[in-house]
XYZ file of C-alpha atoms in Angstrom:
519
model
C 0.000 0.000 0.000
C 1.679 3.547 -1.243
C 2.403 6.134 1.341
C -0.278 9.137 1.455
C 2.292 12.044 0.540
C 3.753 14.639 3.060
C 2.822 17.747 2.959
C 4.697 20.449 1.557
C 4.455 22.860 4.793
C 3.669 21.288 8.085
C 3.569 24.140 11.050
C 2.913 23.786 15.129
C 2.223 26.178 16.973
C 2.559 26.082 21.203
C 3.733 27.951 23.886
C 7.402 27.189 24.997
C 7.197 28.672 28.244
C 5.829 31.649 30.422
C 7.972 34.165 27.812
C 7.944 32.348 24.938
C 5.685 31.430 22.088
C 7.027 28.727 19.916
C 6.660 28.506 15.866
C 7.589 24.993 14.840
C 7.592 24.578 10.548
C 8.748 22.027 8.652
C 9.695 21.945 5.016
C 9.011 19.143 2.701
C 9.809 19.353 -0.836
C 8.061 16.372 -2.669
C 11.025 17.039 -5.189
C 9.192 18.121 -8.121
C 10.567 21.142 -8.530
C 14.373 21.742 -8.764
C 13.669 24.803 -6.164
C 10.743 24.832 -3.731
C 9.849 28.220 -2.077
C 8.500 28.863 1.491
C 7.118 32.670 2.495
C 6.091 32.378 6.526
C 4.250 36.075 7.555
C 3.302 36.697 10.670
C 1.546 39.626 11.749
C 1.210 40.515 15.416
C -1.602 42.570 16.883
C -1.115 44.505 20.027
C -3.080 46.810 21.882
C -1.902 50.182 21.280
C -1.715 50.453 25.485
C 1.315 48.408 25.198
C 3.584 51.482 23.603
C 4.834 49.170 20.835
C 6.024 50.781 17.893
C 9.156 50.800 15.599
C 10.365 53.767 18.313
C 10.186 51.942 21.326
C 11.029 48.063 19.610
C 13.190 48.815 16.608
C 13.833 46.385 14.779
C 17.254 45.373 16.397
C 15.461 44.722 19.008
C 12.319 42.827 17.589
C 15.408 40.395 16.088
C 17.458 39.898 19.730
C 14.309 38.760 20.816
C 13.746 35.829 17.800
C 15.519 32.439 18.648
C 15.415 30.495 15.622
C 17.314 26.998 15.054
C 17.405 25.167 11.830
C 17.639 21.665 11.649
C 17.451 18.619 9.229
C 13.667 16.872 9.898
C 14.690 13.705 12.272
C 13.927 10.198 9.317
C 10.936 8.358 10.342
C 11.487 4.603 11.213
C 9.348 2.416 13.214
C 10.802 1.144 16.703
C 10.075 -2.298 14.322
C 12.218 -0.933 11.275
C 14.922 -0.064 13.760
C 16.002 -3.128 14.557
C 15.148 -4.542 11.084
C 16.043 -2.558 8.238
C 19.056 -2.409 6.633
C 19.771 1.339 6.453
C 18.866 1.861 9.914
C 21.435 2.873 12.168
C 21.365 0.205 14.436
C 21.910 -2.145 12.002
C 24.901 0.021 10.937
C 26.660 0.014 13.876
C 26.638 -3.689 13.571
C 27.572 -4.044 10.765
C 30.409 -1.385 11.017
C 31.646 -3.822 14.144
C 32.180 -7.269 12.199
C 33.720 -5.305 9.269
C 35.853 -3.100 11.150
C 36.248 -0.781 8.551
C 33.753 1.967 9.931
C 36.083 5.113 11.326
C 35.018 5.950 15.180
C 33.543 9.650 14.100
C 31.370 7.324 12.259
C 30.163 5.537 14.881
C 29.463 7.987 17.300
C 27.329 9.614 14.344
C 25.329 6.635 14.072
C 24.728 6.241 17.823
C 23.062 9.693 17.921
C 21.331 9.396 15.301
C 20.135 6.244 16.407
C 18.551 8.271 19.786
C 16.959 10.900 17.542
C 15.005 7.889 15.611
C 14.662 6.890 18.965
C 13.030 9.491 20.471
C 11.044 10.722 17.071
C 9.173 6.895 17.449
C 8.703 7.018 20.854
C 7.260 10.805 21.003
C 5.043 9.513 18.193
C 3.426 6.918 20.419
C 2.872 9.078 22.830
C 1.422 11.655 21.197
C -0.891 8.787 19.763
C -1.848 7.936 23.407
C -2.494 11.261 23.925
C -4.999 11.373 21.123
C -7.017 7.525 21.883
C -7.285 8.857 25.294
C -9.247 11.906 24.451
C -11.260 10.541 21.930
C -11.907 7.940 23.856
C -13.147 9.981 26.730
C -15.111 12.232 24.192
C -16.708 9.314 23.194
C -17.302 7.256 26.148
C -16.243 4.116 24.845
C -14.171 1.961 27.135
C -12.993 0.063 23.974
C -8.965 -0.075 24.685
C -7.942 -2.993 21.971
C -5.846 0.077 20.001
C -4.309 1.670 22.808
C -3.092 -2.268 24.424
C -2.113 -3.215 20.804
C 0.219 0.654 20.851
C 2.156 0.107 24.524
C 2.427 -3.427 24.355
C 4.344 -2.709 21.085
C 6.020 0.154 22.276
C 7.192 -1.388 25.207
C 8.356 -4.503 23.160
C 10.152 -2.594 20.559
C 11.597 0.224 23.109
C 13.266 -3.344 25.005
C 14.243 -4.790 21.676
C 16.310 -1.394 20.411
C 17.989 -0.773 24.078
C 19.170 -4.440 24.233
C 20.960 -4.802 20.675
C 22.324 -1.077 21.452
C 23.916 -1.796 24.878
C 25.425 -5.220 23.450
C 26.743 -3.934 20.534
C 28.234 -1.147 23.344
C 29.762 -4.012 24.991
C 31.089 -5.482 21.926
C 32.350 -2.052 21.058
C 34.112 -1.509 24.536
C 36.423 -4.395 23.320
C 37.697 -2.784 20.640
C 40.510 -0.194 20.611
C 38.312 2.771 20.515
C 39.481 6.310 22.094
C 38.286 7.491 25.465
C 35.984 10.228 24.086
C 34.355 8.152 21.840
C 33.511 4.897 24.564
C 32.400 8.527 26.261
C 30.187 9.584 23.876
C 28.374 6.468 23.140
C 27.757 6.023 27.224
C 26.017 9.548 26.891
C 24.106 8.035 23.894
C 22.680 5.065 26.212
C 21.599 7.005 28.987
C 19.573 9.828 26.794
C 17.671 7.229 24.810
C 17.655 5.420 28.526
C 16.011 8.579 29.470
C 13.862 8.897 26.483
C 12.239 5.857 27.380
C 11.367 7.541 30.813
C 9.904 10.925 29.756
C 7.456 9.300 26.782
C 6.333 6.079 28.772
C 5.776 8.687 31.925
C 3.737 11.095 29.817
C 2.108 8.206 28.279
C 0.529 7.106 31.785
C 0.064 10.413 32.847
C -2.472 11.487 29.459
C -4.441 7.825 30.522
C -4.934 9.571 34.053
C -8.936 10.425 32.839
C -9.359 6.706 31.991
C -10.452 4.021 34.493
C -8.634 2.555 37.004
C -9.208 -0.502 37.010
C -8.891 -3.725 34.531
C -6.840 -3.712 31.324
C -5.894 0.175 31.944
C -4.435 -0.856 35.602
C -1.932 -3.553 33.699
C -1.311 -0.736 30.988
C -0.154 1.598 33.339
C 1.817 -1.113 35.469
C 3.577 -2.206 32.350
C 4.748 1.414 31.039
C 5.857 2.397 34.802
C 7.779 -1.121 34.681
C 9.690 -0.041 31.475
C 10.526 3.625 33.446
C 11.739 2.123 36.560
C 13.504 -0.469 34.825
C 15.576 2.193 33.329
C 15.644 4.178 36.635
C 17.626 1.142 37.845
C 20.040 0.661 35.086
C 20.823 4.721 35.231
C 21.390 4.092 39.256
C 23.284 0.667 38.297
C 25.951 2.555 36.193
C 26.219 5.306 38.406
C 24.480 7.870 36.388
C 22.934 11.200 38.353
C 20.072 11.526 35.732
C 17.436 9.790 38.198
C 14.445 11.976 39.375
C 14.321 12.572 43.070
C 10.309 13.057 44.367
C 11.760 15.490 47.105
C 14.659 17.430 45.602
C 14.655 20.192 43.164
C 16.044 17.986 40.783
C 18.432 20.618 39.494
C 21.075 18.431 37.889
C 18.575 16.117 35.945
C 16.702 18.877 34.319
C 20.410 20.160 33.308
C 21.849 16.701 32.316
C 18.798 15.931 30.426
C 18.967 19.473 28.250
C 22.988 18.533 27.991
C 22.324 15.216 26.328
C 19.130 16.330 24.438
C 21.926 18.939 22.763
C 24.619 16.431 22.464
C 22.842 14.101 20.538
C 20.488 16.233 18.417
C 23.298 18.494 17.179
C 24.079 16.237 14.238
C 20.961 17.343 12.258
C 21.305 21.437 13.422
C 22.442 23.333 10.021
C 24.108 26.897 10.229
C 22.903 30.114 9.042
C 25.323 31.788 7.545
C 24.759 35.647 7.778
C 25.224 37.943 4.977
C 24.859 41.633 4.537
C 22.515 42.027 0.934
C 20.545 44.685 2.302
C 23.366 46.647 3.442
C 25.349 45.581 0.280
C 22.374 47.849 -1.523
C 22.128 50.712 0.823
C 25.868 51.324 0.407
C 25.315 51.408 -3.378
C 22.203 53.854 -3.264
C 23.745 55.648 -0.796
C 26.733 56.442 -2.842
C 23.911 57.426 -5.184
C 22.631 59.988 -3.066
C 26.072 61.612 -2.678
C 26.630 61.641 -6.227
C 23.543 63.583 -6.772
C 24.154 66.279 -3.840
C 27.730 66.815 -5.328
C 26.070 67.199 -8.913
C 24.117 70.032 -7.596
C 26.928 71.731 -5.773
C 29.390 71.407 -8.212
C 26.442 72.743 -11.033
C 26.038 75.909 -8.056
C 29.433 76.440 -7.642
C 30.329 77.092 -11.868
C 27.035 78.830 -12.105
C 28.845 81.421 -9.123
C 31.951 81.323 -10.836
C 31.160 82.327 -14.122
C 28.184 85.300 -12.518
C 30.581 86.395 -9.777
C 34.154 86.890 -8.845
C 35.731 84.637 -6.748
C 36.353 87.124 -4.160
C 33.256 88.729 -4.059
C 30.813 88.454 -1.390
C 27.929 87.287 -3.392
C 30.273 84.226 -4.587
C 31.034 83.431 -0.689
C 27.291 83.318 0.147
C 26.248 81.532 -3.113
C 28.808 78.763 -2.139
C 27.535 78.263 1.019
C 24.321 78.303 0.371
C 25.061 75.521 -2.464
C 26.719 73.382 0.434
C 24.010 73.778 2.975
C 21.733 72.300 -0.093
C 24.295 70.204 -0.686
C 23.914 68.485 2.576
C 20.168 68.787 2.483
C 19.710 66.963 -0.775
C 22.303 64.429 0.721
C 20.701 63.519 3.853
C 17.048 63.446 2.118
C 18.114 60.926 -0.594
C 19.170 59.166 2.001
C 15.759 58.603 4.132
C 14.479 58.508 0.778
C 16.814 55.568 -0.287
C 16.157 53.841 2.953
C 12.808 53.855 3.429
C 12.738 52.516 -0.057
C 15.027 49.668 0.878
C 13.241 48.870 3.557
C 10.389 47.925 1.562
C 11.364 45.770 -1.313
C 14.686 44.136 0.193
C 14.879 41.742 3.632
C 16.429 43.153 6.558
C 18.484 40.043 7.112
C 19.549 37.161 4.604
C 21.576 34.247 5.458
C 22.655 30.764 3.948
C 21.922 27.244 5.173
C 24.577 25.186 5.158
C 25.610 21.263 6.327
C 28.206 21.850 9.021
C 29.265 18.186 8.109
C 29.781 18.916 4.116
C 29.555 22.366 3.910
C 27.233 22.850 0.855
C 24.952 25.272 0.983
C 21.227 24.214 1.154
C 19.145 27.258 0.162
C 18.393 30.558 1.445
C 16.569 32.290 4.697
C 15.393 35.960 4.561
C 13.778 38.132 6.936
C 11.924 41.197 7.343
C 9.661 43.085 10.027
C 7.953 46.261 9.657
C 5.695 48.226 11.518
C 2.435 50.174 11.533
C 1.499 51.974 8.508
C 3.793 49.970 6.163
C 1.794 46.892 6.918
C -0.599 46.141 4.582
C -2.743 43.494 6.543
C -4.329 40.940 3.265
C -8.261 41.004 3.216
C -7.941 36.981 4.285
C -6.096 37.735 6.981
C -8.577 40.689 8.251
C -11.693 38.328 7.638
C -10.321 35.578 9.233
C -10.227 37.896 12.627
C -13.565 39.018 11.890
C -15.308 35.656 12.980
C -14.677 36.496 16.151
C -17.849 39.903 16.755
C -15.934 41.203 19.631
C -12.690 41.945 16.839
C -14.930 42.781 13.713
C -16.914 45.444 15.997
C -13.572 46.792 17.799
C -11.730 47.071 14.473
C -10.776 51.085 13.470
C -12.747 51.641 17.018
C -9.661 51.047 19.196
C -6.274 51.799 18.142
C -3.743 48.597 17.961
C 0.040 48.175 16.706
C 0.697 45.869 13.460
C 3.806 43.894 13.553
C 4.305 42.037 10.101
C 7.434 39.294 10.030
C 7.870 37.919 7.306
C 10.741 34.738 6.568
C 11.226 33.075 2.873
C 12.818 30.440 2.498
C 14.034 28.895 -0.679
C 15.745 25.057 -0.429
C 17.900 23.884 -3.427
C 15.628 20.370 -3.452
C 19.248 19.159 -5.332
C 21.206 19.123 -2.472
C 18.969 17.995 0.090
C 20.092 14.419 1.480
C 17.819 11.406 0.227
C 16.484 8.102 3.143
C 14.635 5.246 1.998
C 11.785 7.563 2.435
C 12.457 10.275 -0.157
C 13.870 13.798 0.406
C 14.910 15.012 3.776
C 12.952 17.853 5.117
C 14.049 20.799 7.367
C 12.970 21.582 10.147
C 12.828 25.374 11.304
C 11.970 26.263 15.050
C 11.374 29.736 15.689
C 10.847 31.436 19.555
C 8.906 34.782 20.062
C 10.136 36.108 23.411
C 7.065 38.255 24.626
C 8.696 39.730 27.432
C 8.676 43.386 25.984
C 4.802 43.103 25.069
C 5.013 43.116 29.241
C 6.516 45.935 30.342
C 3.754 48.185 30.023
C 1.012 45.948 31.444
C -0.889 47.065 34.143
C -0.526 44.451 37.583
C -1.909 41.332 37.148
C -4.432 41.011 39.617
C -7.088 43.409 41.301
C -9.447 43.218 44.504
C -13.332 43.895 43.295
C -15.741 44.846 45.422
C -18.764 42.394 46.261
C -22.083 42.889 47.977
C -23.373 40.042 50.036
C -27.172 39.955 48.875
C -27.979 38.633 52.203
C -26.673 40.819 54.408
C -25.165 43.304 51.810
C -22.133 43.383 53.776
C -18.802 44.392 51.548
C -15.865 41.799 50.358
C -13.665 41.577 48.240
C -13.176 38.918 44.952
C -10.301 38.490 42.584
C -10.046 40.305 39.321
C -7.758 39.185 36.959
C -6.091 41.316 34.404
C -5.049 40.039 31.223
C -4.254 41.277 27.524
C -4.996 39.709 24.332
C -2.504 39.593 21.134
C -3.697 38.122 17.957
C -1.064 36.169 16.209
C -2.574 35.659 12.424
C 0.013 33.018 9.950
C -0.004 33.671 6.684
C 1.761 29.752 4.714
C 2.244 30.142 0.904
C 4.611 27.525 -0.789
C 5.316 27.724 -4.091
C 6.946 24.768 -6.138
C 6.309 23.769 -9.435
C 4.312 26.102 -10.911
C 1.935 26.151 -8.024
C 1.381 28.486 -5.088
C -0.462 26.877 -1.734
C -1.905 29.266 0.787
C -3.175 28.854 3.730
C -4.343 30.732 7.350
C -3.608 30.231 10.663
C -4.691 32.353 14.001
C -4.545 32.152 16.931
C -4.647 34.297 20.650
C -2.326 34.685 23.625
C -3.449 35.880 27.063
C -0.859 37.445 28.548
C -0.375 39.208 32.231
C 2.200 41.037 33.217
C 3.554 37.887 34.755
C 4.077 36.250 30.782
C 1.979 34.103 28.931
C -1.465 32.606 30.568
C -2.712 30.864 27.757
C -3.365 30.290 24.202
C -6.164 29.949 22.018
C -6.873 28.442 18.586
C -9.173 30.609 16.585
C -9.383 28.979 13.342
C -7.608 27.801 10.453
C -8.286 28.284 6.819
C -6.850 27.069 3.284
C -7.034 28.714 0.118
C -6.339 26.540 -2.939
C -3.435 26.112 -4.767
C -3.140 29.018 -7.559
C -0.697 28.980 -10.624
C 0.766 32.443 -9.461
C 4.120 33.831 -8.314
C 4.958 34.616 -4.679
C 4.727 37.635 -3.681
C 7.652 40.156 -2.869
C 8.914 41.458 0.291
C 7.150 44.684 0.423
């Protein structure tokens, strides 16, 4: 049976933390096209009480407070195909042991990526428990066959992958491999020895609405088996990654965000900055000059042949051709700017393979501000479902933020798997922290009347502030262009984030028509 295909744009969108807001896209070229094109806009909405505007958040600012990382998609095996397939790591390092001819950088390349195919299968299944529970209590059907058929294979596979791993470790240990290497593949171990804990954990605690008794009991026992097993072998091996119920487990949080670095870092690309924008200004610029000294030097023969040098008229004539001068210069200038600042990207940089060096495609940027935003008609109507916005709109004053990032991947050199074409992945943070500085304090006593004896209290008023985050997706490859909306609403306090809502999606279409520019 084929494969339904991937689509071209995939995007998640969550909050990271109390200051953060958390853009998660992946890219997909189906491979089609030599080039495939991505445009991402975002346009923020802010209350205008806030004092956001390109004054008080330039745009240096607006960019020190974007955390983006760019990273090869992690390749999709099965825990099954893991242990089974001939291109998957695993099976790899094995083989790369009875041959002897694979070089140690080699195998510590494999053993990560072995842990991020890992983890990718096992934060699959629990995102699929996740999903049977909820329907499941939507539903009210105690029907569990799915969800027994899921762990039971989960658990199996999770036991299968760890074993052949930690004997081909001990195989490896025998050979004459350096100390950083026998090093790095311990570190391997215990992360996907973690891994294990943190999915099979948050796999019991999603079934916590389900009942408590019969096949879900033994569910939950067998899961909390696999974590404790693992508990053991970390505390076996003298490993200090093992949650504590009464400290502040400091040291676990920070060995688990150590190895979660270490062995992810083989699929992060670099983005390599370079100054286009500036390139241009420089050139128009030098423009602008040229034209100011065309004047002056026009004012300055006009003076000489109409006056003598040493008149007075010629002295105040000159000056009053450099004081233009500098006038014309400066105002070509803004002029120049301003028009840069509309049709070019504020920041462009190249994606390249740390490992191999090539360069993968393109990444451009651009915010602007206010009046330069143009907000599209889709994007204002998809707002308007909601009657407190469509009523509010041109009533209340609000800021416009517009960001805007294209991306363009040379499909070419993109590494192939058994699966097709590699996708990136790009993970972009918002830090919201300066949407909070001008919030008013988070919570408020309110009078209240006792109707029964009218005496006076006091109740809890909570402030908050909403900020419409609207997603503009176009992808263009092949001759096609795919659109689609995305919007959704933070409620912030002063205190960060509170909580986010989903207000509606919406998909245009694809249409045979160019992206659109920058501006």
């Amino acid at each position: 049976m084929s494969q339904a295909p991937v689509p071209l744009l995939q995007n998640r969108l969550d909050i990271h933390d109390r200051k953060q807001f958390e853009i998660k896209l992946e890219y997909q070229p189906s491979g089609a096209d030599d080039e495939t094109r991505y445009l991402v806009e975002t346009y923020i909405f802010l209350p205008a009480s806030l004092n956001i505007d390109a004054e008080t958040y330039p745009r240096a600012d607006f960019y020190a407070d974007i955390h983006n990382y760019v990273r090869f998609k992690t390749p999709v095996m099965t825990l099954a195909e893991l242990v089974s397939v001939d291109g998957s790591p695993l099976t790899r390092l094995e083989a790369g042991l009875r041959t002897g001819l694979t070089s140690e950088s080699e195998l510590v390349y494999q053993s990560k990526l072995l842990s991020c195919i890992f983890r990718g299968a096992l934060r699959r299944f629990a995102h699929s428990v996740d999903e049977r529970c909820e329907a499941m209590v939507r539903a009210g059907d105690a029907s569990c066959a799915q969800l027994e058929v899921d762990v039971r294979a989960a658990r199996d596979g999770a036991r299968r992958v760890l074993a052949r791993f930690r004997e081909w470790a001990r195989s490896a240990n025998h050979c004459r491999l350096q100390e950083k290497t026998r090093a790095s593949i311990r570190l391997v171990d215990e992360y996907m020895s973690l891994t294990v804990e943190q999915f099979f954990r948050k796999s019991v605690a999603d079934m916590d609405a389900l009942p408590r008794s019969g096949i879900y009991i033994e569910l939950r026992k067998e899961m909390m088996e696999e974590v404790l097993r693992e508990e053991q072998y970390r505390k076996d091996h003298q490993l200090r990654s093992v949650l504590s119920p009464t400290g502040d487990n400091e040291e676990y949080m920070h060995r688990c965000g150590l190895l979660k670095k270490f062995c992810m870092n083989i699929l992060f690309l670099s983005a390599r900055r370079a100054s286009r924008r500036q390139s241009w200004e420089e050139v128009l610029f030098a423009l602008a000059a040229g034209v100011a000294m065309t004047f002056a030097t026009a004012v300055a023969f006009w003076a000489q042949v109409r006056f003598t040098q040493a008149s007075l008229n010629f002295f105040l004539i000159m000056v009053v051709g450099y004081m233009m001068k500098d006038r014309i210069k400066e105002g070509m200038r803004r002029i120049f700017s301003q028009v840069a600042a509309r049709h070019l990207y504020d920041r462009t940089a190249r994606i390249v393979d740390p490992v191999t060096g090539r360069g993968l495609g393109t990444c451009e940027e651009k915010v602007d501000y206010g009046s330069a935003v143009k907000v599209p008609e889709a994007v204002a109507a998809l707002r308007s479902r909601d009657d407190f916005i469509t009523v509010l709109q041109g009533e209340l004053a609000e800021t416009v933020i517009r960001y805007q990032k294209q991306v363009v991947l040379d499909v070419e050199l993109l590494p192939r798997t058994e699966r097709g074409l590699s996708g990136i992945t790009d993970i972009i943070r918002l830090n919201v922290e300066r949407f909070l500085r001008d919030m008013d304090e988070p919570e408020y006593a309110l009078e209240y009347v006792d109707l029964e004896d009218f005496s006076v209290g006091r109740v809890r008023g909570a402030k908050s502030y909403q900020v419409d985050l609207a997603f503009r997706f176009i992808v263009q490859e092949a001759g096609q262009e795919r659109v689609s909306l995305q919007l959704v609403r933070l409620v912030l306090d002063r205190n960060g984030i509170k909580r986010m809502l989903r207000l509606g999606p919406s998909e245009q279409p694809p249409q045979p028509e160019p992206i659109r520019s920058a501006a």
